[in-house]
Amino acid sequence: MGEWFKAVGLVMLGGSLGAASRYAIGLLAAKAWGVQFPWGTLLVNLSGCFLIGLLFALADRARLLTPEMRLLLITGYLGALTTFSSFTLETVNAGRAGLTLQPLANILVNNIGGLALTILGMRLGGLN
């Protein structure tokens, strides 16, 4: 049970830092480039995708990250910075595992389903 609490604590610590980073990057991007386009979201999604790929590769190939650091940085920090990075890593790993239908289904369901449910939620909340 102690290991479980330690793991959850690491994810929570990384998650809080990732969420704060996401907020700060969004504010800085809006200040620098305006709010006509969601530059902050784009920036955290793209940088998070790059960082999760890099950290995963380093952890996998060079054993550079301990399991605890993976929980802190990949699951916690990058998971809170952008869930898009987790989505892309899972999709790429499914492709690397030789699966063909699962990555395609993951892309289609996440993107089309996510857009549809966002619209549904907005309509249920009273927005057109």
Coordinates of N, CA and C in Angstrom, one line a residue:
M1 N 0.8 -1.2 0.0 CA 0.0 0.0 0.0 C 0.9 1.2 0.0
G2 N 2.1 1.2 0.7 CA 3.0 2.3 0.7 C 3.5 2.7 -0.7
E3 N 3.7 1.7 -1.5 CA 4.2 2.0 -2.9 C 3.1 2.6 -3.7
W4 N 1.9 2.2 -3.5 CA 0.7 2.8 -4.2 C 0.6 4.3 -3.9
F5 N 0.7 4.6 -2.6 CA 0.6 6.0 -2.2 C 1.8 6.9 -2.8
K6 N 2.9 6.3 -2.8 CA 4.1 7.0 -3.4 C 3.9 7.2 -4.9
A7 N 3.4 6.2 -5.6 CA 3.1 6.4 -7.0 C 2.0 7.5 -7.2
V8 N 1.0 7.4 -6.5 CA -0.1 8.4 -6.6 C 0.5 9.8 -6.3
G9 N 1.3 9.9 -5.3 CA 1.9 11.2 -4.9 C 2.7 11.8 -6.0
L10 N 3.5 10.9 -6.7 CA 4.4 11.4 -7.8 C 3.5 11.8 -9.0
V11 N 2.4 11.1 -9.3 CA 1.6 11.5 -10.4 C 0.9 12.9 -10.0
M12 N 0.5 13.0 -8.7 CA -0.2 14.2 -8.3 C 0.8 15.4 -8.4
L13 N 2.0 15.2 -7.9 CA 3.0 16.3 -8.0 C 3.3 16.7 -9.4
G14 N 3.6 15.7 -10.3 CA 3.8 16.0 -11.7 C 2.6 16.7 -12.3
G15 N 1.4 16.2 -12.0 CA 0.2 16.7 -12.6 C -0.1 18.2 -12.2
S16 N 0.2 18.5 -11.0 CA 0.0 19.9 -10.5 C 1.0 20.8 -11.3
L17 N 2.3 20.3 -11.4 CA 3.2 21.2 -12.1 C 2.9 21.3 -13.6
G18 N 2.4 20.2 -14.2 CA 2.0 20.2 -15.6 C 0.8 21.1 -15.8
A19 N -0.2 21.1 -14.9 CA -1.4 21.9 -15.1 C -1.0 23.4 -14.9
A20 N -0.1 23.7 -13.9 CA 0.3 25.1 -13.8 C 1.1 25.6 -15.0
S21 N 1.9 24.7 -15.6 CA 2.7 25.0 -16.8 C 1.7 25.3 -17.9
R22 N 0.7 24.5 -18.1 CA -0.3 24.7 -19.1 C -1.0 26.0 -19.0
Y23 N -1.3 26.4 -17.8 CA -2.0 27.6 -17.6 C -1.1 28.8 -17.9
A24 N 0.2 28.7 -17.4 CA 1.1 29.8 -17.7 C 1.4 30.0 -19.1
I25 N 1.6 28.8 -19.8 CA 1.9 28.9 -21.3 C 0.7 29.5 -22.0
G26 N -0.5 29.2 -21.6 CA -1.7 29.7 -22.3 C -1.7 31.2 -22.1
L27 N -1.4 31.7 -20.9 CA -1.4 33.2 -20.6 C -0.3 33.9 -21.4
L28 N 0.8 33.3 -21.4 CA 2.0 33.9 -22.2 C 1.7 33.9 -23.7
A29 N 1.1 32.8 -24.2 CA 0.8 32.8 -25.6 C -0.3 33.8 -26.0
A30 N -1.3 34.0 -25.1 CA -2.3 34.9 -25.4 C -1.8 36.4 -25.4
K31 N -0.9 36.6 -24.5 CA -0.2 37.9 -24.4 C 0.7 38.2 -25.6
A32 N 1.4 37.2 -26.0 CA 2.3 37.4 -27.1 C 1.6 37.4 -28.5
W33 N 0.6 36.5 -28.7 CA 0.1 36.4 -30.0 C -1.4 36.7 -30.1
G34 N -2.0 37.0 -29.0 CA -3.5 37.3 -29.0 C -4.3 36.1 -28.8
V35 N -5.6 36.3 -28.9 CA -6.5 35.2 -28.6 C -7.4 34.7 -29.8
Q36 N -7.0 35.2 -31.0 CA -7.7 34.8 -32.2 C -7.6 33.4 -32.6
F37 N -6.5 32.8 -32.1 CA -6.2 31.3 -32.4 C -5.7 30.8 -31.1
P38 N -6.1 29.5 -30.7 CA -5.6 28.9 -29.4 C -4.2 28.5 -29.5
W39 N -3.3 29.5 -29.5 CA -1.8 29.3 -29.6 C -1.3 28.5 -28.4
G40 N -1.8 28.8 -27.3 CA -1.3 28.2 -26.0 C -1.6 26.7 -26.1
T41 N -2.8 26.3 -26.5 CA -3.2 24.9 -26.5 C -2.4 24.2 -27.6
L42 N -2.2 24.8 -28.7 CA -1.4 24.3 -29.8 C 0.0 24.1 -29.3
L43 N 0.6 25.1 -28.6 CA 2.0 25.0 -28.1 C 2.1 23.9 -27.1
V44 N 1.2 23.7 -26.1 CA 1.4 22.7 -25.2 C 1.1 21.3 -25.8
N45 N 0.2 21.2 -26.7 CA 0.0 19.9 -27.4 C 1.2 19.5 -28.2
L46 N 1.8 20.4 -29.0 CA 2.9 20.0 -29.8 C 4.1 19.7 -29.0
S47 N 4.4 20.6 -28.0 CA 5.6 20.4 -27.2 C 5.4 19.2 -26.3
G48 N 4.2 19.0 -25.8 CA 4.0 17.8 -25.0 C 4.2 16.5 -25.8
C49 N 3.8 16.5 -27.1 CA 4.0 15.3 -27.9 C 5.4 15.1 -28.2
F50 N 6.2 16.1 -28.4 CA 7.6 16.0 -28.6 C 8.3 15.4 -27.3
L51 N 8.0 16.0 -26.2 CA 8.6 15.7 -24.9 C 8.2 14.2 -24.5
I52 N 6.9 13.8 -24.7 CA 6.6 12.5 -24.3 C 7.3 11.4 -25.2
G53 N 7.4 11.8 -26.5 CA 8.2 10.9 -27.4 C 9.6 10.8 -27.0
L54 N 10.2 11.9 -26.7 CA 11.6 11.9 -26.3 C 11.9 11.2 -24.9
L55 N 11.0 11.5 -23.9 CA 11.2 10.9 -22.6 C 10.9 9.4 -22.7
F56 N 9.9 9.0 -23.5 CA 9.6 7.6 -23.6 C 10.7 6.8 -24.3
A57 N 11.3 7.4 -25.3 CA 12.5 6.8 -26.0 C 13.6 6.7 -25.0
L58 N 13.9 7.7 -24.3 CA 15.1 7.7 -23.4 C 14.8 6.7 -22.3
A59 N 13.6 6.6 -21.8 CA 13.3 5.6 -20.8 C 13.4 4.2 -21.3
D60 N 13.0 4.0 -22.5 CA 12.9 2.7 -23.1 C 14.3 2.2 -23.6
R61 N 15.1 3.1 -24.2 CA 16.3 2.7 -24.8 C 17.5 2.8 -23.9
A62 N 17.6 3.9 -23.2 CA 18.8 4.2 -22.4 C 18.5 3.9 -20.9
R63 N 17.3 3.6 -20.6 CA 17.0 3.3 -19.1 C 17.4 4.5 -18.3
L64 N 17.1 5.7 -18.9 CA 17.5 7.0 -18.3 C 16.6 7.4 -17.1
L65 N 15.4 6.9 -17.2 CA 14.4 7.3 -16.2 C 14.0 6.1 -15.4
T66 N 14.0 6.3 -14.1 CA 13.5 5.3 -13.2 C 11.9 5.2 -13.3
P67 N 11.3 4.1 -12.9 CA 9.9 4.1 -12.9 C 9.2 5.2 -12.2
E68 N 9.9 5.7 -11.1 CA 9.3 6.8 -10.4 C 9.4 8.1 -11.2
M69 N 10.5 8.3 -11.9 CA 10.6 9.5 -12.7 C 9.6 9.5 -13.9
R70 N 9.3 8.3 -14.4 CA 8.3 8.1 -15.5 C 7.0 8.5 -15.0
L71 N 6.6 8.1 -13.8 CA 5.4 8.5 -13.2 C 5.3 10.0 -13.0
L72 N 6.3 10.6 -12.5 CA 6.4 12.0 -12.3 C 6.3 12.8 -13.6
L73 N 7.2 12.5 -14.5 CA 7.3 13.3 -15.7 C 6.3 12.9 -16.8
I74 N 6.2 11.6 -17.1 CA 5.3 11.2 -18.3 C 3.9 11.2 -17.9
T75 N 3.6 10.4 -16.8 CA 2.2 10.3 -16.4 C 1.6 11.6 -15.8
G76 N 2.4 12.1 -14.9 CA 1.9 13.3 -14.1 C 2.1 14.6 -14.9
Y77 N 3.3 15.0 -15.2 CA 3.6 16.3 -15.8 C 3.0 16.4 -17.2
L78 N 3.4 15.5 -18.0 CA 3.0 15.6 -19.4 C 1.5 15.2 -19.6
G79 N 1.0 14.4 -18.7 CA -0.4 14.0 -18.7 C -1.3 15.2 -18.4
A80 N -0.8 16.1 -17.5 CA -1.6 17.3 -17.2 C -1.3 18.4 -18.1
L81 N 0.0 18.5 -18.6 CA 0.3 19.5 -19.6 C -0.6 19.4 -20.8
T82 N -0.7 18.1 -21.3 CA -1.5 17.9 -22.4 C -1.9 16.4 -22.5
T83 N -3.2 16.2 -22.5 CA -3.6 14.8 -22.7 C -3.4 14.3 -24.1
F84 N -3.2 15.3 -25.0 CA -3.0 14.9 -26.4 C -1.7 14.1 -26.5
S85 N -0.7 14.4 -25.7 CA 0.5 13.7 -25.8 C 0.4 12.2 -25.4
S86 N -0.4 11.9 -24.4 CA -0.7 10.6 -24.1 C -1.4 9.8 -25.2
F87 N -2.4 10.5 -25.8 CA -3.2 10.0 -26.9 C -2.2 9.6 -28.0
T88 N -1.3 10.5 -28.4 CA -0.4 10.2 -29.5 C 0.6 9.1 -29.2
L89 N 1.1 9.1 -28.0 CA 2.0 8.0 -27.6 C 1.3 6.6 -27.7
E90 N 0.1 6.5 -27.1 CA -0.6 5.3 -27.2 C -0.9 4.9 -28.6
T91 N -1.2 5.8 -29.5 CA -1.5 5.5 -30.9 C -0.3 5.1 -31.6
V92 N 0.9 5.7 -31.4 CA 2.1 5.3 -32.0 C 2.6 4.0 -31.5
N93 N 2.5 3.7 -30.2 CA 2.9 2.4 -29.6 C 2.0 1.3 -30.2
A94 N 0.7 1.5 -30.4 CA -0.1 0.5 -31.0 C 0.4 0.2 -32.4
G95 N 0.8 1.2 -33.2 CA 1.3 1.0 -34.5 C 2.6 0.3 -34.4
R96 N 3.5 0.6 -33.5 CA 4.8 -0.1 -33.3 C 4.6 -1.5 -33.0
A97 N 3.5 -1.8 -32.3 CA 3.2 -3.2 -31.9 C 2.6 -4.0 -33.1
G98 N 2.5 -3.4 -34.2 CA 2.0 -4.1 -35.4 C 0.5 -4.0 -35.6
L99 N -0.2 -3.3 -34.7 CA -1.6 -3.2 -34.8 C -1.9 -2.2 -35.9
T100 N -2.9 -2.4 -36.7 CA -3.3 -1.5 -37.8 C -4.6 -0.8 -37.5
L101 N -5.6 -1.6 -37.0 CA -6.9 -1.1 -36.8 C -7.0 -0.2 -35.6
Q102 N -6.3 -0.6 -34.5 CA -6.4 0.1 -33.2 C -5.9 1.5 -33.3
P103 N -4.7 1.8 -33.9 CA -4.3 3.2 -34.0 C -5.3 4.0 -34.9
L104 N -5.8 3.5 -35.9 CA -6.7 4.2 -36.8 C -8.0 4.5 -36.0
A105 N -8.5 3.5 -35.3 CA -9.7 3.6 -34.5 C -9.5 4.6 -33.4
N106 N -8.4 4.6 -32.8 CA -8.1 5.5 -31.7 C -8.1 7.0 -32.2
I107 N -7.5 7.2 -33.4 CA -7.5 8.5 -34.0 C -8.9 9.0 -34.3
L108 N -9.6 8.1 -35.0 CA -11.0 8.5 -35.4 C -11.9 8.7 -34.2
V109 N -11.9 7.8 -33.3 CA -12.9 7.9 -32.2 C -12.5 9.0 -31.3
N110 N -11.2 9.2 -31.0 CA -10.9 10.4 -30.1 C -11.2 11.7 -30.8
N111 N -10.9 11.9 -32.0 CA -11.1 13.2 -32.7 C -12.5 13.4 -33.0
I112 N -13.1 12.5 -33.7 CA -14.5 12.7 -34.1 C -15.4 12.6 -32.9
G113 N -15.2 11.5 -32.1 CA -16.0 11.4 -30.8 C -15.8 12.6 -29.9
G114 N -14.6 13.0 -29.8 CA -14.3 14.2 -28.9 C -15.0 15.4 -29.4
L115 N -15.0 15.7 -30.7 CA -15.6 16.9 -31.2 C -17.1 16.8 -31.1
A116 N -17.7 15.6 -31.4 CA -19.1 15.4 -31.3 C -19.6 15.5 -29.8
L117 N -18.9 15.0 -28.9 CA -19.3 15.1 -27.5 C -19.1 16.5 -26.9
T118 N -18.1 17.2 -27.4 CA -18.0 18.6 -27.0 C -19.2 19.4 -27.5
I119 N -19.6 19.2 -28.8 CA -20.8 19.9 -29.3 C -22.0 19.5 -28.5
L120 N -22.2 18.2 -28.2 CA -23.3 17.7 -27.5 C -23.3 18.3 -26.1
G121 N -22.2 18.4 -25.4 CA -22.1 19.0 -24.1 C -22.5 20.5 -24.1
M122 N -22.0 21.2 -25.2 CA -22.3 22.6 -25.3 C -23.8 22.8 -25.5
R123 N -24.4 21.9 -26.4 CA -25.8 22.1 -26.7 C -26.6 21.8 -25.4
L124 N -26.2 20.7 -24.7 CA -26.9 20.4 -23.4 C -26.8 21.5 -22.4
G125 N -25.7 22.2 -22.5 CA -25.5 23.4 -21.6 C -26.1 24.6 -22.1
G126 N -26.8 24.6 -23.2 CA -27.5 25.8 -23.7 C -26.8 26.6 -24.8
L127 N -25.7 26.2 -25.3 CA -25.0 26.9 -26.3 C -25.3 26.3 -27.7
N128 N -25.5 27.1 -28.7 CA -25.7 26.6 -30.1 C -24.5 26.4 -30.8

